[in-house]
mmCIF file of C-alpha atoms and ligand atoms in Angstrom:
data_model
loop_
_atom_site.group_PDB
_atom_site.id
_atom_site.type_symbol
_atom_site.label_atom_id
_atom_site.label_comp_id
_atom_site.label_asym_id
_atom_site.label_seq_id
_atom_site.Cartn_x
_atom_site.Cartn_y
_atom_site.Cartn_z
ATOM 1 C CA MET A 1 0.000 0.000 0.000
ATOM 2 C CA LYS A 2 1.288 3.465 -0.828
ATOM 3 C CA ILE A 3 1.174 5.831 2.132
ATOM 4 C CA GLN A 4 -0.682 9.094 1.551
ATOM 5 C CA LYS A 5 1.651 12.056 1.900
ATOM 6 C CA ILE A 6 1.027 14.306 4.889
ATOM 7 C CA VAL A 7 1.952 17.919 5.605
ATOM 8 C CA ALA A 8 1.253 19.013 9.176
ATOM 9 C CA GLY A 9 1.717 22.598 10.335
ATOM 10 C CA ASN A 10 2.814 23.007 13.932
ATOM 11 C CA TRP A 11 2.034 26.593 14.854
ATOM 12 C CA LYS A 12 3.510 26.283 18.350
ATOM 13 C CA MET A 13 2.476 29.270 20.519
ATOM 14 C CA ASN A 14 1.522 31.410 17.539
ATOM 15 C CA LYS A 15 -1.761 32.836 16.226
ATOM 16 C CA THR A 16 -4.802 33.851 18.229
ATOM 17 C CA LEU A 17 -8.237 32.389 17.508
ATOM 18 C CA ASN A 18 -9.036 35.219 15.075
ATOM 19 C CA GLU A 19 -5.700 34.925 13.319
ATOM 20 C CA GLY A 20 -6.046 31.167 13.059
ATOM 21 C CA THR A 21 -9.567 31.146 11.647
ATOM 22 C CA SER A 22 -8.780 33.884 9.176
ATOM 23 C CA PHE A 23 -5.633 32.043 8.041
ATOM 24 C CA VAL A 24 -7.506 28.787 7.530
ATOM 25 C CA GLY A 25 -10.418 30.533 5.804
ATOM 26 C CA LYS A 26 -8.066 31.939 3.163
ATOM 27 C CA MET A 27 -5.940 28.834 3.006
ATOM 28 C CA SER A 28 -8.923 26.531 2.360
ATOM 29 C CA LYS A 29 -9.531 28.305 -0.944
ATOM 30 C CA LEU A 30 -5.919 27.840 -1.974
ATOM 31 C CA LEU A 31 -6.099 24.188 -1.015
ATOM 32 C CA LEU A 32 -9.041 23.373 -3.275
ATOM 33 C CA ASP A 33 -6.693 21.874 -5.846
ATOM 34 C CA ILE A 34 -4.868 19.722 -3.276
ATOM 35 C CA GLU A 35 -6.333 16.243 -3.575
ATOM 36 C CA ARG A 36 -3.640 13.748 -2.738
ATOM 37 C CA THR A 37 -1.899 15.315 0.225
ATOM 38 C CA LYS A 38 -3.327 15.250 3.738
ATOM 39 C CA VAL A 39 -2.983 18.685 5.311
ATOM 40 C CA ILE A 40 -3.155 18.944 9.103
ATOM 41 C CA PHE A 41 -3.294 22.191 11.076
ATOM 42 C CA CYS A 42 -2.020 22.097 14.655
ATOM 43 C CA PRO A 43 -2.898 25.452 16.273
ATOM 44 C CA PRO A 44 -2.811 26.335 19.981
ATOM 45 C CA PHE A 45 -5.699 24.894 22.048
ATOM 46 C CA THR A 46 -7.568 28.217 22.019
ATOM 47 C CA ALA A 47 -8.008 28.139 18.237
ATOM 48 C CA LEU A 48 -9.118 24.508 17.936
ATOM 49 C CA VAL A 49 -12.894 24.990 18.210
ATOM 50 C CA GLY A 50 -13.046 27.924 15.809
ATOM 51 C CA MET A 51 -10.807 26.228 13.288
ATOM 52 C CA MET A 52 -12.818 23.025 13.516
ATOM 53 C CA GLU A 53 -15.856 24.949 12.302
ATOM 54 C CA GLN A 54 -13.852 26.387 9.431
ATOM 55 C CA LEU A 55 -12.461 23.028 8.416
ATOM 56 C CA SER A 56 -15.711 21.096 8.546
ATOM 57 C CA GLY A 57 -16.612 19.863 5.100
ATOM 58 C CA THR A 58 -12.966 19.867 3.981
ATOM 59 C CA THR A 59 -10.589 16.928 3.931
ATOM 60 C CA HIS A 60 -8.023 18.773 6.051
ATOM 61 C CA GLY A 61 -7.306 17.605 9.551
ATOM 62 C CA LEU A 62 -6.987 19.353 12.882
ATOM 63 C CA GLY A 63 -4.435 18.414 15.503
ATOM 64 C CA ALA A 64 -3.551 19.542 19.020
ATOM 65 C CA GLN A 65 0.071 20.189 20.020
ATOM 66 C CA ASN A 66 -0.111 18.376 23.330
ATOM 67 C CA CYS A 67 -2.434 16.538 25.710
ATOM 68 C CA TYR A 68 -2.403 15.134 29.204
ATOM 69 C CA TRP A 69 -2.910 11.449 29.829
ATOM 70 C CA LYS A 70 -5.337 11.550 32.745
ATOM 71 C CA GLU A 71 -9.047 11.561 32.014
ATOM 72 C CA SER A 72 -9.920 14.461 34.362
ATOM 73 C CA GLY A 73 -9.038 15.782 37.795
ATOM 74 C CA ALA A 74 -6.772 18.170 39.629
ATOM 75 C CA PHE A 75 -4.274 18.895 36.852
ATOM 76 C CA THR A 76 -4.321 22.663 36.528
ATOM 77 C CA GLY A 77 -3.648 23.857 33.024
ATOM 78 C CA GLU A 78 -3.897 20.483 31.332
ATOM 79 C CA ILE A 79 -6.202 19.238 28.565
ATOM 80 C CA SER A 80 -7.278 15.595 28.310
ATOM 81 C CA CYS A 81 -7.646 13.459 25.226
ATOM 82 C CA SER A 82 -11.405 13.111 25.739
ATOM 83 C CA MET A 83 -11.680 16.916 25.699
ATOM 84 C CA LEU A 84 -9.828 16.972 22.397
ATOM 85 C CA SER A 85 -11.711 14.156 20.781
ATOM 86 C CA GLU A 86 -15.065 15.683 21.726
ATOM 87 C CA LEU A 87 -14.082 18.738 19.671
ATOM 88 C CA GLY A 88 -13.500 16.569 16.629
ATOM 89 C CA VAL A 89 -9.725 16.889 16.829
ATOM 90 C CA LYS A 90 -8.150 13.903 15.110
ATOM 91 C CA TYR A 91 -4.415 14.259 15.687
ATOM 92 C CA VAL A 92 -2.178 15.175 18.583
ATOM 93 C CA ILE A 93 1.537 15.949 18.541
ATOM 94 C CA ILE A 94 3.245 14.044 21.361
ATOM 95 C CA GLY A 95 6.866 14.228 22.460
ATOM 96 C CA HIS A 96 7.819 17.304 20.470
ATOM 97 C CA SER A 97 11.367 18.372 21.186
ATOM 98 C CA GLU A 98 10.169 21.600 22.814
ATOM 99 C CA ARG A 99 7.963 19.586 25.188
ATOM 100 C CA ARG A 100 10.922 17.344 25.971
ATOM 101 C CA HIS A 101 13.541 20.042 26.370
ATOM 102 C CA VAL A 102 11.711 23.185 27.472
ATOM 103 C CA PHE A 103 9.077 21.472 29.637
ATOM 104 C CA GLY A 104 11.094 18.470 30.741
ATOM 105 C CA GLU A 105 8.821 15.715 29.412
ATOM 106 C CA ASN A 106 10.391 12.299 29.608
ATOM 107 C CA ASP A 107 9.746 9.091 27.693
ATOM 108 C CA GLU A 108 7.573 7.691 30.466
ATOM 109 C CA LEU A 109 5.178 10.637 30.349
ATOM 110 C CA ILE A 110 5.204 10.585 26.560
ATOM 111 C CA ASN A 111 4.321 6.889 26.650
ATOM 112 C CA LYS A 112 1.321 7.572 28.889
ATOM 113 C CA LYS A 113 0.150 10.320 26.570
ATOM 114 C CA ILE A 114 0.414 8.029 23.560
ATOM 115 C CA HIS A 115 -1.642 5.342 25.294
ATOM 116 C CA SER A 116 -4.262 7.880 26.275
ATOM 117 C CA ALA A 117 -4.433 9.362 22.750
ATOM 118 C CA VAL A 118 -4.779 5.965 21.098
ATOM 119 C CA SER A 119 -7.481 4.869 23.531
ATOM 120 C CA HIS A 120 -9.442 7.998 22.574
ATOM 121 C CA LYS A 121 -8.970 7.272 18.882
ATOM 122 C CA LEU A 122 -6.695 10.267 18.414
ATOM 123 C CA ILE A 123 -3.778 9.754 16.053
ATOM 124 C CA PRO A 124 -0.475 10.598 17.751
ATOM 125 C CA ILE A 125 2.156 12.427 15.754
ATOM 126 C CA PHE A 126 4.975 11.004 17.842
ATOM 127 C CA CYS A 127 8.167 13.073 17.580
ATOM 128 C CA VAL A 128 11.633 11.605 17.946
ATOM 129 C CA GLY A 129 15.075 12.988 17.204
ATOM 130 C CA GLU A 130 18.599 13.450 18.430
ATOM 131 C CA THR A 131 20.364 16.545 19.725
ATOM 132 C CA GLU A 132 23.416 18.020 18.014
ATOM 133 C CA GLU A 133 25.624 16.545 20.712
ATOM 134 C CA GLN A 134 24.154 13.075 20.298
ATOM 135 C CA ARG A 135 24.706 13.193 16.537
ATOM 136 C CA LYS A 136 28.267 14.366 17.070
ATOM 137 C CA PHE A 137 28.950 11.371 19.275
ATOM 138 C CA ASP A 138 27.313 9.048 16.769
ATOM 139 C CA GLU A 139 24.458 8.189 19.108
ATOM 140 C CA THR A 140 21.598 9.003 16.755
ATOM 141 C CA GLN A 141 20.369 5.438 16.251
ATOM 142 C CA GLU A 142 20.672 4.601 19.924
ATOM 143 C CA VAL A 143 18.611 7.674 20.818
ATOM 144 C CA LEU A 144 15.937 6.895 18.229
ATOM 145 C CA GLU A 145 15.790 3.295 19.379
ATOM 146 C CA ASP A 146 15.353 4.327 23.014
ATOM 147 C CA GLN A 147 12.746 6.959 22.247
ATOM 148 C CA ILE A 148 10.728 4.454 20.223
ATOM 149 C CA ASP A 149 11.063 1.581 22.696
ATOM 150 C CA ARG A 150 10.147 3.756 25.669
ATOM 151 C CA GLY A 151 7.609 6.001 23.964
ATOM 152 C CA LEU A 152 5.657 3.067 22.518
ATOM 153 C CA ARG A 153 6.111 0.723 25.464
ATOM 154 C CA GLU A 154 3.250 -1.740 25.856
ATOM 155 C CA LEU A 155 1.399 -0.294 22.909
ATOM 156 C CA SER A 156 0.212 -3.477 21.262
ATOM 157 C CA ASN A 157 -1.564 -1.857 18.361
ATOM 158 C CA LEU A 158 -0.012 1.070 16.504
ATOM 159 C CA GLY A 159 -3.299 2.003 14.853
ATOM 160 C CA ASP A 160 -2.712 4.969 12.555
ATOM 161 C CA LEU A 161 0.249 6.303 14.532
ATOM 162 C CA ILE A 162 2.506 8.756 12.701
ATOM 163 C CA ILE A 163 6.169 9.229 13.598
ATOM 164 C CA ALA A 164 7.913 12.537 12.970
ATOM 165 C CA TYR A 165 11.687 12.409 12.793
ATOM 166 C CA GLU A 166 12.826 15.823 13.969
ATOM 167 C CA PRO A 167 16.516 16.245 14.722
ATOM 168 C CA VAL A 168 16.592 18.773 17.550
ATOM 169 C CA TRP A 169 19.443 20.712 15.925
ATOM 170 C CA ALA A 170 17.353 21.230 12.786
ATOM 171 C CA ILE A 171 14.257 22.657 14.489
ATOM 172 C CA GLY A 172 13.884 26.382 13.956
ATOM 173 C CA THR A 173 17.538 26.785 13.023
ATOM 174 C CA GLY A 174 17.270 27.085 9.249
ATOM 175 C CA LEU A 175 19.612 24.104 9.100
ATOM 176 C CA ASN A 176 17.740 21.081 7.783
ATOM 177 C CA ALA A 177 19.166 17.579 7.960
ATOM 178 C CA ASP A 178 20.484 16.484 4.581
ATOM 179 C CA GLU A 179 18.884 13.799 2.460
ATOM 180 C CA SER A 180 21.304 11.045 3.437
ATOM 181 C CA GLN A 181 20.887 11.735 7.166
ATOM 182 C CA ILE A 182 17.123 11.707 6.761
ATOM 183 C CA GLU A 183 17.073 8.552 4.660
ATOM 184 C CA GLU A 184 19.264 6.781 7.179
ATOM 185 C CA ALA A 185 17.123 7.825 10.144
ATOM 186 C CA HIS A 186 13.820 6.984 8.434
ATOM 187 C CA THR A 187 15.117 3.574 7.340
ATOM 188 C CA PHE A 188 16.268 2.905 10.882
ATOM 189 C CA ILE A 189 12.899 3.929 12.352
ATOM 190 C CA ARG A 190 10.981 1.785 9.860
ATOM 191 C CA LYS A 191 13.175 -1.211 10.588
ATOM 192 C CA LYS A 192 12.685 -0.681 14.303
ATOM 193 C CA ILE A 193 8.903 -0.655 13.866
ATOM 194 C CA GLN A 194 9.207 -3.791 11.762
ATOM 195 C CA ASN A 195 11.168 -5.528 14.514
ATOM 196 C CA ASN A 196 8.906 -4.359 17.326
ATOM 197 C CA TYR A 197 5.654 -4.876 15.409
ATOM 198 C CA SER A 198 5.395 -6.294 11.907
ATOM 199 C CA VAL A 199 6.364 -5.710 8.293
ATOM 200 C CA GLY A 200 2.815 -4.556 7.591
ATOM 201 C CA ASP A 201 2.894 -2.030 10.439
ATOM 202 C CA SER A 202 6.218 -0.644 9.307
ATOM 203 C CA GLU A 203 5.123 -0.354 5.681
ATOM 204 C CA ASN A 204 1.888 1.423 6.551
ATOM 205 C CA MET A 205 3.245 3.862 9.098
ATOM 206 C CA PRO A 206 3.866 7.397 7.845
ATOM 207 C CA ILE A 207 7.233 8.828 8.869
ATOM 208 C CA LEU A 208 7.400 12.601 8.525
ATOM 209 C CA TYR A 209 10.520 14.714 8.513
ATOM 210 C CA GLY A 210 10.578 17.955 10.499
ATOM 211 C CA GLY A 211 13.243 20.601 11.023
ATOM 212 C CA SER A 212 13.573 23.763 8.935
ATOM 213 C CA VAL A 213 11.428 22.549 6.054
ATOM 214 C CA ASN A 214 10.778 25.449 3.673
ATOM 215 C CA PRO A 215 9.584 25.987 0.092
ATOM 216 C CA LYS A 216 13.174 25.823 -1.179
ATOM 217 C CA ASN A 217 14.147 22.473 0.320
ATOM 218 C CA ALA A 218 10.700 20.818 0.208
ATOM 219 C CA ASN A 219 11.251 19.323 -3.246
ATOM 220 C CA SER A 220 14.445 17.495 -2.501
ATOM 221 C CA LEU A 221 13.320 16.482 0.988
ATOM 222 C CA ILE A 222 10.044 14.958 -0.217
ATOM 223 C CA SER A 223 11.884 12.936 -2.870
ATOM 224 C CA THR A 224 14.138 11.430 -0.212
ATOM 225 C CA PRO A 225 13.346 7.712 0.094
ATOM 226 C CA GLY A 226 11.285 6.922 3.198
ATOM 227 C CA VAL A 227 9.901 10.434 3.676
ATOM 228 C CA ASP A 228 6.084 10.405 3.818
ATOM 229 C CA GLY A 229 5.621 14.097 4.452
ATOM 230 C CA PHE A 230 6.583 16.919 6.772
ATOM 231 C CA LEU A 231 5.956 18.429 10.166
ATOM 232 C CA VAL A 232 6.479 22.121 9.485
ATOM 233 C CA GLY A 233 6.984 24.797 12.141
ATOM 234 C CA GLY A 234 8.027 28.305 11.091
ATOM 235 C CA ALA A 235 7.110 27.962 7.415
ATOM 236 C CA SER A 236 3.542 26.888 8.290
ATOM 237 C CA LEU A 237 2.807 30.316 9.771
ATOM 238 C CA GLU A 238 2.782 32.104 6.412
ATOM 239 C CA ARG A 239 0.137 31.248 3.866
ATOM 240 C CA ASP A 240 2.456 31.415 0.871
ATOM 241 C CA SER A 241 5.252 29.332 2.274
ATOM 242 C CA PHE A 242 2.918 26.703 3.743
ATOM 243 C CA TYR A 243 0.994 26.448 0.492
ATOM 244 C CA GLN A 244 4.173 26.158 -1.557
ATOM 245 C CA ILE A 245 5.397 23.286 0.607
ATOM 246 C CA ILE A 246 2.027 21.500 0.362
ATOM 247 C CA ASN A 247 1.944 22.055 -3.379
ATOM 248 C CA LYS A 248 5.421 20.601 -3.847
ATOM 249 C CA VAL A 249 4.369 17.499 -1.940
ATOM 250 C CA GLU A 250 1.189 17.312 -4.015
ATOM 251 C CA GLN A 251 3.117 17.580 -7.308
ATOM 252 C CA TYR A 252 5.500 14.896 -6.131
ATOM 253 C CA SER A 253 2.563 12.616 -5.254
ATOM 254 C CA LYS A 254 1.245 13.003 -8.791
ATOM 255 C CA GLU A 255 4.477 11.838 -10.427
HETATM 256 P P1 LIG B 1 10.649 24.309 12.126
HETATM 257 O O1 LIG B 1 9.915 23.489 13.290
HETATM 258 O O2 LIG B 1 9.989 23.894 10.807
HETATM 259 O O3 LIG B 1 10.389 25.749 12.447
HETATM 260 O O4 LIG B 1 12.070 23.936 12.148
HETATM 261 C C1 LIG B 1 9.539 22.153 13.127
HETATM 262 C C2 LIG B 1 8.851 21.649 14.365
HETATM 263 O O5 LIG B 1 9.181 22.111 15.461
HETATM 264 O O6 LIG B 1 7.973 20.778 14.294
#
């Protein structure tokens, strides 16, 4: 089976509700000719409801940037997976490098979040990736292996899980990983999923690349073997650059 290409925009802590709905309103018109690529918008929590209304009737998806694993209770400031799924949110980014490094999330917490998301029929966009230091010391594969083993611990069914390979040193730096680094990492991740699960699971699981994707490098990155799409940060905030990236992926899918 050929995996449908995906382009997800991670807005991080950017855009208010009004900015988000207006962006998506305009963007939906531009996206009318996009048929093969799955586009996913991941705005801050406050824009989810409004954007859901705007996206209803389109094929584009809506994702949250985080969740908490408990169902409800005394967890000030947190949002549960049932709250997200009631809104119609379909995806949730889990284990993003900023959550790991700025907010101190560890693999154990990430694992709980993944279990909670899957049990609420949300599709996790599970982020993994090495730091600059770890790459320098040739520990990339070890790090990816650990993050996958621990993050997916006791998850018997992957469902529609998406993995995003995002080298930490490439996020927001303007310095994307090169094609051979990406191919190597994606092949390693796929093999790991094959070993932990099955050939079928590994062949059907989308692996996105993220880290300084922009309209200029999108073409060569999407043609890199094993790349099923992108998780885009900075370049997803501007209509033109996000559309150009999506369109490049779409044109590639048509070839
Ligand atoms: P970037 O961010 O595209 O701005 O590098 C990617 C991400 O954090 O998902």
